[in-house]
mmCIF file of C-alpha atoms and ligand atoms in Angstrom:
data_model
loop_
_atom_site.group_PDB
_atom_site.id
_atom_site.type_symbol
_atom_site.label_atom_id
_atom_site.label_comp_id
_atom_site.label_asym_id
_atom_site.label_seq_id
_atom_site.Cartn_x
_atom_site.Cartn_y
_atom_site.Cartn_z
ATOM 1 C CA MET I 1 0.201 -0.074 0.182
ATOM 2 C CA SER I 2 1.453 3.472 -0.749
ATOM 3 C CA LYS I 3 2.133 5.674 2.086
ATOM 4 C CA THR I 4 0.946 8.988 0.590
ATOM 5 C CA GLU I 5 -1.475 10.526 -2.096
ATOM 6 C CA THR I 6 0.835 12.055 -4.774
ATOM 7 C CA VAL I 7 -0.750 15.295 -6.152
ATOM 8 C CA ILE I 8 -0.113 15.962 -9.673
ATOM 9 C CA LEU I 9 0.478 19.717 -10.031
ATOM 10 C CA LYS I 10 -0.443 21.841 -13.139
ATOM 11 C CA PRO I 11 2.396 23.879 -14.599
ATOM 12 C CA ASP I 12 0.616 27.062 -13.608
ATOM 13 C CA THR I 13 0.930 29.810 -10.972
ATOM 14 C CA ASN I 14 -1.297 27.601 -8.598
ATOM 15 C CA GLY I 15 0.499 24.535 -9.143
ATOM 16 C CA ILE I 16 3.675 26.170 -8.272
ATOM 17 C CA ALA I 17 2.239 27.727 -5.190
ATOM 18 C CA GLN I 18 1.074 24.372 -4.136
ATOM 19 C CA ALA I 19 4.652 22.820 -4.446
ATOM 20 C CA ALA I 20 6.297 25.778 -2.826
ATOM 21 C CA LEU I 21 3.934 24.987 0.044
ATOM 22 C CA VAL I 22 4.733 21.348 0.087
ATOM 23 C CA LEU I 23 8.313 22.231 0.221
ATOM 24 C CA GLY I 24 7.890 24.861 2.900
ATOM 25 C CA ARG I 25 6.161 22.425 5.278
ATOM 26 C CA GLY I 26 8.826 19.752 4.811
ATOM 27 C CA GLY I 27 7.322 17.711 2.058
ATOM 28 C CA LEU I 28 8.745 16.237 -1.228
ATOM 29 C CA ALA I 29 7.797 17.751 -4.353
ATOM 30 C CA ALA I 30 8.832 16.424 -7.953
ATOM 31 C CA PHE I 31 9.488 19.291 -10.455
ATOM 32 C CA PRO I 32 10.664 19.505 -14.238
ATOM 33 C CA THR I 33 14.381 20.860 -14.637
ATOM 34 C CA GLU I 34 15.934 21.227 -18.400
ATOM 35 C CA THR I 35 17.878 17.961 -17.519
ATOM 36 C CA VAL I 36 15.626 15.438 -15.634
ATOM 37 C CA TYR I 37 12.807 15.980 -13.157
ATOM 38 C CA GLY I 38 14.185 16.437 -9.692
ATOM 39 C CA LEU I 39 12.891 15.200 -6.508
ATOM 40 C CA GLY I 40 12.815 18.476 -4.382
ATOM 41 C CA ALA I 41 13.094 19.151 -0.390
ATOM 42 C CA ASP I 42 13.971 21.860 1.681
ATOM 43 C CA ALA I 43 17.848 21.409 1.947
ATOM 44 C CA ARG I 44 17.771 23.063 5.497
ATOM 45 C CA ASN I 45 15.273 20.698 6.655
ATOM 46 C CA ASP I 46 16.759 17.186 7.918
ATOM 47 C CA THR I 47 13.480 15.491 8.028
ATOM 48 C CA ALA I 48 12.308 16.650 4.637
ATOM 49 C CA VAL I 49 15.899 15.628 3.087
ATOM 50 C CA ALA I 50 15.817 12.172 5.115
ATOM 51 C CA GLY I 51 12.411 11.932 3.217
ATOM 52 C CA ILE I 52 14.185 11.901 -0.295
ATOM 53 C CA TYR I 53 16.472 8.929 0.816
ATOM 54 C CA ALA I 54 13.381 7.231 1.974
ATOM 55 C CA ALA I 55 11.259 7.801 -1.113
ATOM 56 C CA LYS I 56 14.169 6.902 -3.601
ATOM 57 C CA GLY I 57 15.292 3.952 -1.551
ATOM 58 C CA ARG I 58 18.807 5.833 -2.064
ATOM 59 C CA PRO I 59 22.001 4.465 -0.010
ATOM 60 C CA SER I 60 22.319 7.754 2.405
ATOM 61 C CA PHE I 61 25.925 8.123 1.587
ATOM 62 C CA ASN I 62 25.172 9.647 -1.591
ATOM 63 C CA PRO I 63 25.191 13.282 -1.550
ATOM 64 C CA LEU I 64 22.566 15.791 -3.364
ATOM 65 C CA ILE I 65 22.419 18.734 -5.479
ATOM 66 C CA VAL I 66 20.906 21.684 -3.965
ATOM 67 C CA HIS I 67 19.443 24.056 -6.689
ATOM 68 C CA LEU I 68 19.239 27.637 -6.481
ATOM 69 C CA ALA I 69 17.715 30.892 -8.357
ATOM 70 C CA ASP I 70 20.791 32.581 -9.244
ATOM 71 C CA VAL I 71 24.737 32.924 -8.455
ATOM 72 C CA ALA I 72 23.638 35.508 -5.742
ATOM 73 C CA ALA I 73 21.873 32.616 -3.975
ATOM 74 C CA VAL I 74 25.024 30.474 -4.744
ATOM 75 C CA HIS I 75 27.224 32.792 -2.639
ATOM 76 C CA SER I 76 25.204 32.179 0.575
ATOM 77 C CA TYR I 77 25.916 28.814 0.671
ATOM 78 C CA CYS I 78 29.513 28.163 -0.931
ATOM 79 C CA GLU I 79 32.784 29.623 -1.556
ATOM 80 C CA MET I 80 32.938 30.756 -5.084
ATOM 81 C CA ASN I 81 36.533 30.848 -6.954
ATOM 82 C CA ASP I 82 37.999 32.203 -10.221
ATOM 83 C CA VAL I 83 36.985 28.930 -12.244
ATOM 84 C CA ALA I 84 33.559 28.880 -10.597
ATOM 85 C CA ASP I 85 32.900 32.545 -11.398
ATOM 86 C CA ARG I 86 33.924 31.750 -15.159
ATOM 87 C CA LEU I 87 31.738 28.599 -15.325
ATOM 88 C CA ALA I 88 28.831 30.083 -13.526
ATOM 89 C CA ALA I 89 28.970 33.063 -15.865
ATOM 90 C CA ALA I 90 28.911 31.016 -19.109
ATOM 91 C CA PHE I 91 26.548 27.958 -18.353
ATOM 92 C CA TRP I 92 24.063 29.286 -15.649
ATOM 93 C CA PRO I 93 21.563 28.743 -15.586
ATOM 94 C CA GLY I 94 22.114 25.309 -17.294
ATOM 95 C CA ALA I 95 22.875 21.770 -17.167
ATOM 96 C CA LEU I 96 26.108 22.294 -15.235
ATOM 97 C CA THR I 97 26.527 21.309 -11.257
ATOM 98 C CA LEU I 98 29.495 22.880 -9.305
ATOM 99 C CA VAL I 99 31.009 21.294 -6.426
ATOM 100 C CA LEU I 100 32.379 24.023 -3.932
ATOM 101 C CA PRO I 101 33.418 24.449 -0.698
ATOM 102 C CA LEU I 102 30.488 24.680 1.963
ATOM 103 C CA ARG I 103 30.167 27.949 3.971
ATOM 104 C CA ALA I 104 30.225 27.492 7.488
ATOM 105 C CA ASP I 105 27.184 29.169 8.182
ATOM 106 C CA ALA I 106 25.290 27.788 4.929
ATOM 107 C CA GLY I 107 22.552 25.996 7.163
ATOM 108 C CA ILE I 108 22.598 23.222 4.806
ATOM 109 C CA SER I 109 21.569 19.796 6.318
ATOM 110 C CA LYS I 110 24.298 17.634 6.747
ATOM 111 C CA LEU I 111 22.257 14.807 4.992
ATOM 112 C CA VAL I 112 22.461 16.889 1.801
ATOM 113 C CA THR I 113 26.220 16.802 1.736
ATOM 114 C CA ALA I 114 26.514 13.406 3.407
ATOM 115 C CA GLY I 115 28.938 15.114 5.810
ATOM 116 C CA LEU I 116 31.335 16.423 3.208
ATOM 117 C CA SER I 117 32.781 19.840 3.559
ATOM 118 C CA THR I 118 31.736 20.535 -0.119
ATOM 119 C CA LEU I 119 28.376 21.536 -1.707
ATOM 120 C CA ALA I 120 27.150 20.460 -5.162
ATOM 121 C CA VAL I 121 24.883 23.357 -6.591
ATOM 122 C CA ARG I 122 23.142 24.038 -9.692
ATOM 123 C CA VAL I 123 21.001 27.067 -11.324
ATOM 124 C CA PRO I 124 18.535 25.312 -13.420
ATOM 125 C CA ASP I 125 17.392 26.951 -16.838
ATOM 126 C CA HIS I 126 13.689 25.924 -16.626
ATOM 127 C CA ALA I 127 11.065 28.365 -16.311
ATOM 128 C CA LEU I 128 8.959 26.153 -13.817
ATOM 129 C CA ALA I 129 12.012 25.256 -11.703
ATOM 130 C CA GLN I 130 12.714 28.862 -11.672
ATOM 131 C CA SER I 131 9.318 29.826 -10.765
ATOM 132 C CA LEU I 132 9.513 27.099 -7.878
ATOM 133 C CA LEU I 133 12.893 28.542 -6.381
ATOM 134 C CA ALA I 134 11.073 32.122 -6.429
ATOM 135 C CA ALA I 135 7.886 30.837 -4.697
ATOM 136 C CA PHE I 136 9.789 28.831 -2.330
ATOM 137 C CA ASP I 137 12.709 31.287 -1.460
ATOM 138 C CA GLY I 138 15.035 28.794 -0.523
ATOM 139 C CA PRO I 139 17.704 26.080 -1.333
ATOM 140 C CA VAL I 140 16.135 23.008 -2.779
ATOM 141 C CA ALA I 141 17.825 19.604 -2.477
ATOM 142 C CA ALA I 142 16.905 17.490 -5.491
ATOM 143 C CA PRO I 143 18.327 14.242 -6.825
ATOM 144 C CA SER I 144 16.801 12.793 -10.126
ATOM 145 C CA ALA I 145 13.102 12.023 -9.262
ATOM 146 C CA ASN I 146 13.351 8.123 -9.842
ATOM 147 C CA PRO I 147 13.794 5.160 -7.437
ATOM 148 C CA SER I 148 17.513 4.558 -6.670
ATOM 149 C CA GLY I 149 19.440 2.713 -9.441
ATOM 150 C CA ARG I 150 16.487 3.277 -11.722
ATOM 151 C CA ILE I 151 16.354 5.255 -15.145
ATOM 152 C CA SER I 152 16.215 9.003 -14.631
ATOM 153 C CA PRO I 153 12.863 10.517 -15.391
ATOM 154 C CA THR I 154 12.359 12.990 -18.399
ATOM 155 C CA THR I 155 8.586 13.015 -18.212
ATOM 156 C CA ALA I 156 5.913 13.412 -15.168
ATOM 157 C CA ALA I 157 4.557 10.004 -16.342
ATOM 158 C CA HIS I 158 8.213 8.385 -15.517
ATOM 159 C CA VAL I 159 8.101 10.120 -11.823
ATOM 160 C CA ILE I 160 4.794 8.812 -11.255
ATOM 161 C CA ALA I 161 5.496 5.419 -12.401
ATOM 162 C CA GLY I 162 8.560 5.351 -9.967
ATOM 163 C CA LEU I 163 7.300 7.225 -6.945
ATOM 164 C CA SER I 164 3.727 7.544 -7.000
ATOM 165 C CA GLY I 165 2.539 6.902 -3.201
ATOM 166 C CA GLU I 166 5.956 7.763 -1.980
ATOM 167 C CA ILE I 167 6.066 11.848 -2.514
ATOM 168 C CA ASP I 168 3.531 14.550 -2.065
ATOM 169 C CA ALA I 169 3.503 16.328 -5.434
ATOM 170 C CA ILE I 170 4.437 16.274 -8.761
ATOM 171 C CA VAL I 171 4.494 19.560 -11.282
ATOM 172 C CA ASP I 172 3.801 18.101 -14.453
ATOM 173 C CA GLY I 173 6.082 20.205 -17.002
ATOM 174 C CA GLY I 174 5.935 17.975 -19.878
ATOM 175 C CA THR I 175 9.305 16.820 -21.371
ATOM 176 C CA CYS I 176 12.700 17.645 -20.241
ATOM 177 C CA THR I 177 14.643 19.114 -23.238
ATOM 178 C CA VAL I 178 18.330 18.244 -22.638
ATOM 179 C CA GLY I 179 17.138 14.722 -21.224
ATOM 180 C CA VAL I 180 20.633 13.679 -19.422
ATOM 181 C CA GLU I 181 21.463 15.134 -15.771
ATOM 182 C CA SER I 182 24.012 18.069 -15.277
ATOM 183 C CA THR I 183 27.627 17.901 -15.678
ATOM 184 C CA ILE I 184 29.416 17.848 -12.395
ATOM 185 C CA VAL I 185 32.658 19.667 -12.121
ATOM 186 C CA ASP I 186 34.402 19.854 -8.869
ATOM 187 C CA CYS I 187 36.175 23.427 -8.366
ATOM 188 C CA SER I 188 36.705 22.786 -4.873
ATOM 189 C CA GLY I 189 40.462 21.531 -5.152
ATOM 190 C CA ALA I 190 43.534 22.780 -7.074
ATOM 191 C CA GLU I 191 42.456 22.055 -10.405
ATOM 192 C CA PRO I 192 38.717 21.502 -11.823
ATOM 193 C CA VAL I 193 37.894 17.916 -12.416
ATOM 194 C CA ILE I 194 34.737 16.773 -14.249
ATOM 195 C CA LEU I 195 33.019 14.232 -12.159
ATOM 196 C CA ARG I 196 30.435 13.301 -14.009
ATOM 197 C CA ALA I 197 29.658 13.891 -17.884
ATOM 198 C CA GLY I 198 26.291 15.325 -18.476
ATOM 199 C CA GLY I 199 24.310 17.951 -20.401
ATOM 200 C CA ILE I 200 26.888 20.451 -21.059
ATOM 201 C CA PRO I 201 29.738 18.880 -23.071
ATOM 202 C CA ALA I 202 33.122 18.869 -21.782
ATOM 203 C CA GLU I 203 34.621 20.494 -24.873
ATOM 204 C CA ALA I 204 32.538 23.451 -23.952
ATOM 205 C CA LEU I 205 33.834 23.825 -20.563
ATOM 206 C CA GLU I 206 37.468 23.500 -21.710
ATOM 207 C CA ALA I 207 36.520 26.122 -24.247
ATOM 208 C CA CYS I 208 35.381 28.678 -21.544
ATOM 209 C CA LEU I 209 38.422 27.764 -19.373
ATOM 210 C CA GLY I 210 40.893 27.373 -22.214
ATOM 211 C CA MET I 211 42.508 24.340 -20.460
ATOM 212 C CA PRO I 212 41.844 20.505 -20.724
ATOM 213 C CA LEU I 213 39.784 19.071 -17.869
ATOM 214 C CA ALA I 214 40.373 15.875 -16.252
ATOM 215 C CA THR I 215 37.383 13.700 -16.822
ATOM 216 C CA PRO I 216 36.120 10.416 -14.979
ATOM 217 C CA SER I 217 37.351 7.964 -17.656
ATOM 218 C CA ASP I 218 40.903 9.142 -16.349
ATOM 219 C CA PRO I 219 41.922 6.044 -14.004
ATOM 220 C CA ALA I 220 43.274 8.569 -11.690
ATOM 221 C CA THR I 221 40.123 10.626 -11.040
ATOM 222 C CA PRO I 222 37.710 10.092 -8.238
ATOM 223 C CA THR I 223 34.158 9.720 -9.581
ATOM 224 C CA SER I 224 31.371 11.287 -7.968
ATOM 225 C CA PRO I 225 30.391 9.762 -4.794
ATOM 226 C CA GLY I 226 27.390 7.359 -5.227
ATOM 227 C CA GLN I 227 27.795 6.957 -9.044
ATOM 228 C CA LEU I 228 26.873 3.461 -8.463
ATOM 229 C CA LEU I 229 27.608 1.475 -11.720
ATOM 230 C CA SER I 230 24.150 -0.355 -11.841
ATOM 231 C CA HIS I 231 22.528 3.202 -12.171
ATOM 232 C CA TYR I 232 20.175 3.846 -15.073
ATOM 233 C CA ALA I 233 19.364 -0.099 -15.342
ATOM 234 C CA PRO I 234 16.435 -0.950 -17.530
ATOM 235 C CA GLN I 235 14.775 -4.430 -16.892
ATOM 236 C CA GLY I 236 16.593 -6.352 -19.795
ATOM 237 C CA SER I 237 20.228 -6.747 -20.428
ATOM 238 C CA VAL I 238 22.098 -4.387 -22.330
ATOM 239 C CA ARG I 239 24.831 -5.102 -24.961
ATOM 240 C CA LEU I 240 26.761 -2.059 -26.114
ATOM 241 C CA ASN I 241 28.702 -1.114 -29.591
ATOM 242 C CA ALA I 242 26.463 -3.367 -31.489
ATOM 243 C CA ARG I 243 27.149 -3.232 -35.153
ATOM 244 C CA HIS I 244 24.282 -5.671 -35.698
ATOM 245 C CA PHE I 245 21.452 -6.859 -33.897
ATOM 246 C CA ASP I 246 20.594 -10.644 -33.291
ATOM 247 C CA ARG I 247 17.010 -11.955 -33.628
ATOM 248 C CA HIS I 248 16.414 -12.246 -29.971
ATOM 249 C CA GLU I 249 17.470 -8.708 -29.214
ATOM 250 C CA THR I 250 15.758 -5.531 -29.066
ATOM 251 C CA GLY I 251 17.966 -2.767 -30.953
ATOM 252 C CA LEU I 252 18.296 0.713 -29.677
ATOM 253 C CA GLY I 253 19.762 2.290 -32.768
ATOM 254 C CA PHE I 254 21.882 5.390 -33.274
ATOM 255 C CA GLY I 255 22.186 6.839 -36.905
ATOM 256 C CA ALA I 256 20.926 4.906 -40.296
ATOM 257 C CA VAL I 257 20.365 1.435 -38.744
ATOM 258 C CA ASP I 258 16.899 -0.422 -38.635
ATOM 259 C CA ALA I 259 16.275 -0.708 -34.913
ATOM 260 C CA SER I 260 13.131 -1.197 -32.886
ATOM 261 C CA LEU I 261 13.856 2.255 -31.324
ATOM 262 C CA ASN I 262 16.352 4.939 -32.588
ATOM 263 C CA LEU I 263 17.899 7.660 -30.375
ATOM 264 C CA SER I 264 18.297 9.625 -33.646
ATOM 265 C CA PRO I 265 18.134 8.472 -37.142
ATOM 266 C CA SER I 266 20.235 11.261 -38.274
ATOM 267 C CA GLY I 267 23.104 10.626 -35.857
ATOM 268 C CA ASP I 268 22.470 13.853 -33.822
ATOM 269 C CA LEU I 269 23.910 13.462 -30.631
ATOM 270 C CA VAL I 270 21.742 16.419 -28.643
ATOM 271 C CA GLU I 271 18.683 14.632 -30.101
ATOM 272 C CA ALA I 272 19.977 11.011 -28.710
ATOM 273 C CA ALA I 273 20.396 12.485 -25.269
ATOM 274 C CA ALA I 274 17.108 13.899 -25.124
ATOM 275 C CA ASN I 275 15.600 10.603 -26.207
ATOM 276 C CA LEU I 276 18.048 8.347 -23.953
ATOM 277 C CA PHE I 277 15.882 7.874 -20.621
ATOM 278 C CA ALA I 278 12.433 8.044 -22.450
ATOM 279 C CA MET I 279 13.531 5.191 -24.895
ATOM 280 C CA LEU I 280 14.994 3.113 -21.811
ATOM 281 C CA HIS I 281 11.735 3.499 -20.173
ATOM 282 C CA GLN I 282 10.177 2.400 -23.328
ATOM 283 C CA LEU I 283 12.214 -0.670 -23.646
ATOM 284 C CA ASP I 284 10.959 -1.791 -20.246
ATOM 285 C CA ALA I 285 7.509 -0.908 -21.201
ATOM 286 C CA MET I 286 7.878 -3.191 -24.237
ATOM 287 C CA GLY I 287 9.101 -5.785 -22.139
ATOM 288 C CA ALA I 288 12.543 -5.991 -24.084
ATOM 289 C CA THR I 289 14.825 -8.666 -22.147
ATOM 290 C CA ALA I 290 17.935 -8.284 -24.274
ATOM 291 C CA ILE I 291 18.649 -4.763 -25.665
ATOM 292 C CA ALA I 292 21.785 -4.133 -28.090
ATOM 293 C CA VAL I 293 22.764 -0.639 -28.519
ATOM 294 C CA SER I 294 24.609 0.972 -31.670
ATOM 295 C CA PRO I 295 27.987 2.335 -31.080
ATOM 296 C CA ILE I 296 27.557 6.359 -29.973
ATOM 297 C CA PRO I 297 30.399 8.626 -30.842
ATOM 298 C CA ASP I 298 32.255 9.497 -27.474
ATOM 299 C CA ARG I 299 32.201 13.300 -27.802
ATOM 300 C CA GLY I 300 29.775 16.068 -27.058
ATOM 301 C CA LEU I 301 26.873 14.861 -25.448
ATOM 302 C CA GLY I 302 27.921 11.361 -26.532
ATOM 303 C CA ARG I 303 30.099 10.942 -23.458
ATOM 304 C CA ALA I 304 27.256 11.823 -21.221
ATOM 305 C CA ILE I 305 25.237 9.210 -23.240
ATOM 306 C CA ASN I 306 28.053 6.520 -22.922
ATOM 307 C CA ASP I 307 28.279 7.125 -19.405
ATOM 308 C CA ARG I 308 24.945 6.281 -18.731
ATOM 309 C CA LEU I 309 24.705 3.382 -21.126
ATOM 310 C CA LYS I 310 27.948 1.792 -19.720
ATOM 311 C CA ARG I 311 25.958 1.783 -16.287
ATOM 312 C CA ALA I 312 22.685 0.645 -17.840
ATOM 313 C CA ALA I 313 25.111 -2.256 -19.309
ATOM 314 C CA ALA I 314 27.084 -2.863 -15.991
ATOM 315 C CA PRO I 315 26.667 -6.415 -14.159
ATOM 316 C CA ARG I 316 23.717 -6.265 -11.529
ATOM 317 C CA ASP I 317 22.678 -8.240 -8.418
HETATM 318 O O1 TXA J 1 20.536 17.388 -13.861
HETATM 319 C C1 TXA J 1 20.835 16.830 -12.377
HETATM 320 O O2 TXA J 1 21.787 16.870 -12.042
HETATM 321 C C2 TXA J 1 19.654 16.330 -11.757
HETATM 322 C C3 TXA J 1 18.829 17.660 -11.777
HETATM 323 C C4 TXA J 1 17.311 17.335 -10.993
HETATM 324 O O3 TXA J 1 19.248 18.728 -11.280
HETATM 325 N N1 TXA J 1 19.885 15.810 -10.636
HETATM 326 C C5 TXA J 1 20.781 14.793 -10.395
HETATM 327 O O4 TXA J 1 21.027 14.615 -9.007
HETATM 328 O O5 TXA J 1 21.004 14.115 -11.310
HETATM 329 P P1 TXA J 1 21.476 13.183 -8.621
HETATM 330 O O6 TXA J 1 21.189 13.142 -7.068
HETATM 331 O O7 TXA J 1 20.812 12.190 -9.100
HETATM 332 O O8 TXA J 1 23.049 13.043 -8.785
HETATM 333 C C6 TXA J 1 23.859 13.797 -8.001
HETATM 334 C C7 TXA J 1 25.273 13.727 -8.127
HETATM 335 C C8 TXA J 1 25.500 12.111 -7.332
HETATM 336 O O9 TXA J 1 26.372 11.468 -8.229
HETATM 337 C C9 TXA J 1 26.440 12.777 -6.121
HETATM 338 O O10 TXA J 1 27.332 11.872 -6.034
HETATM 339 C C10 TXA J 1 27.247 14.146 -6.884
HETATM 340 O O11 TXA J 1 25.964 14.640 -7.571
HETATM 341 N N2 TXA J 1 27.466 15.105 -5.531
HETATM 342 C C11 TXA J 1 26.322 15.577 -4.942
HETATM 343 N N3 TXA J 1 27.359 16.256 -3.990
HETATM 344 C C12 TXA J 1 28.427 16.270 -4.351
HETATM 345 C C13 TXA J 1 29.872 16.566 -3.425
HETATM 346 N N4 TXA J 1 29.866 17.217 -2.418
HETATM 347 N N5 TXA J 1 30.849 16.067 -4.103
HETATM 348 C C14 TXA J 1 31.072 15.475 -5.223
HETATM 349 N N6 TXA J 1 29.881 14.903 -5.766
HETATM 350 C C15 TXA J 1 28.639 15.097 -5.139
HETATM 351 MG MG1 MG J 2 20.243 10.345 -10.300
#
């Protein structure tokens, strides 16, 4: 039996006001961002943040991203630095998360940072997310709004399928345009490091900073805590770099191939990123037991897509 009745809110002023009230009384409200739907809670409220972990069934060592309205708000919670200033000016609002030293007086729940001395922050580029941040007027901790280890949601229907009965409300804002999570850059150390490939391509960050960045594929680079390998798993097995599909396999194509579903028939990586999670959800809905995926070029958004696909293909319990 479900614990809560989940209210589906319209993407209008009243819906946003309702969602802000839910956050204000320590509840959980899912909302759209340009990347994926987030599961929001008041980042200062331990009980509310604990509710996120409970609803997702998420291991509690995995810290959360705090969503803020603008760079001015970021300054109240984190210490900015030169690299962070440049990335923020170039890419916020947008699909970029910065890991920064946490200010001593930030007042952020320790459950958000999992006890780390750094905080992951993001200014989202989505009108409804921005309206919610304005109406709530505080820091919103929000991981992707899916049960732990499952595919991230890019529609309200995905959120409902995974978390209905576990959360108080969902703002239905249609389909997320970017479709993969934000790129995470750790700016808290001597050199910036990309912790997670995502919606802003590494090449764009490197062009902005005028320097190459270490990426998670470098063996020496620490990955984001909680980047569990089995994340993003559809129900079926996943075979990558498939140049042909076997009879028993359901093909997830890219480019000019004959496949059950195609991430982008024209070979456009932006379109493929936007379709990725929706198509993984669709493969589940189709009952696909053996999924084979076309090769995806490892550049631009292809790096984020390949990162998620590798996790989808990883061995599971
Ligand atoms: O696009 C996104 O980033 C979405 C939307 C909702 O904003 N959010 C998202 O959150 O993907 P989540 O919780 O699924 O992923 C958060 C990632 C995790 O891999 C976590 O380990 C990392 O951020 N993270 C959070 N705080 C961190 C910190 N202080 N240091 C390093 N990594 C951190
Ligand atoms: Mg997630």
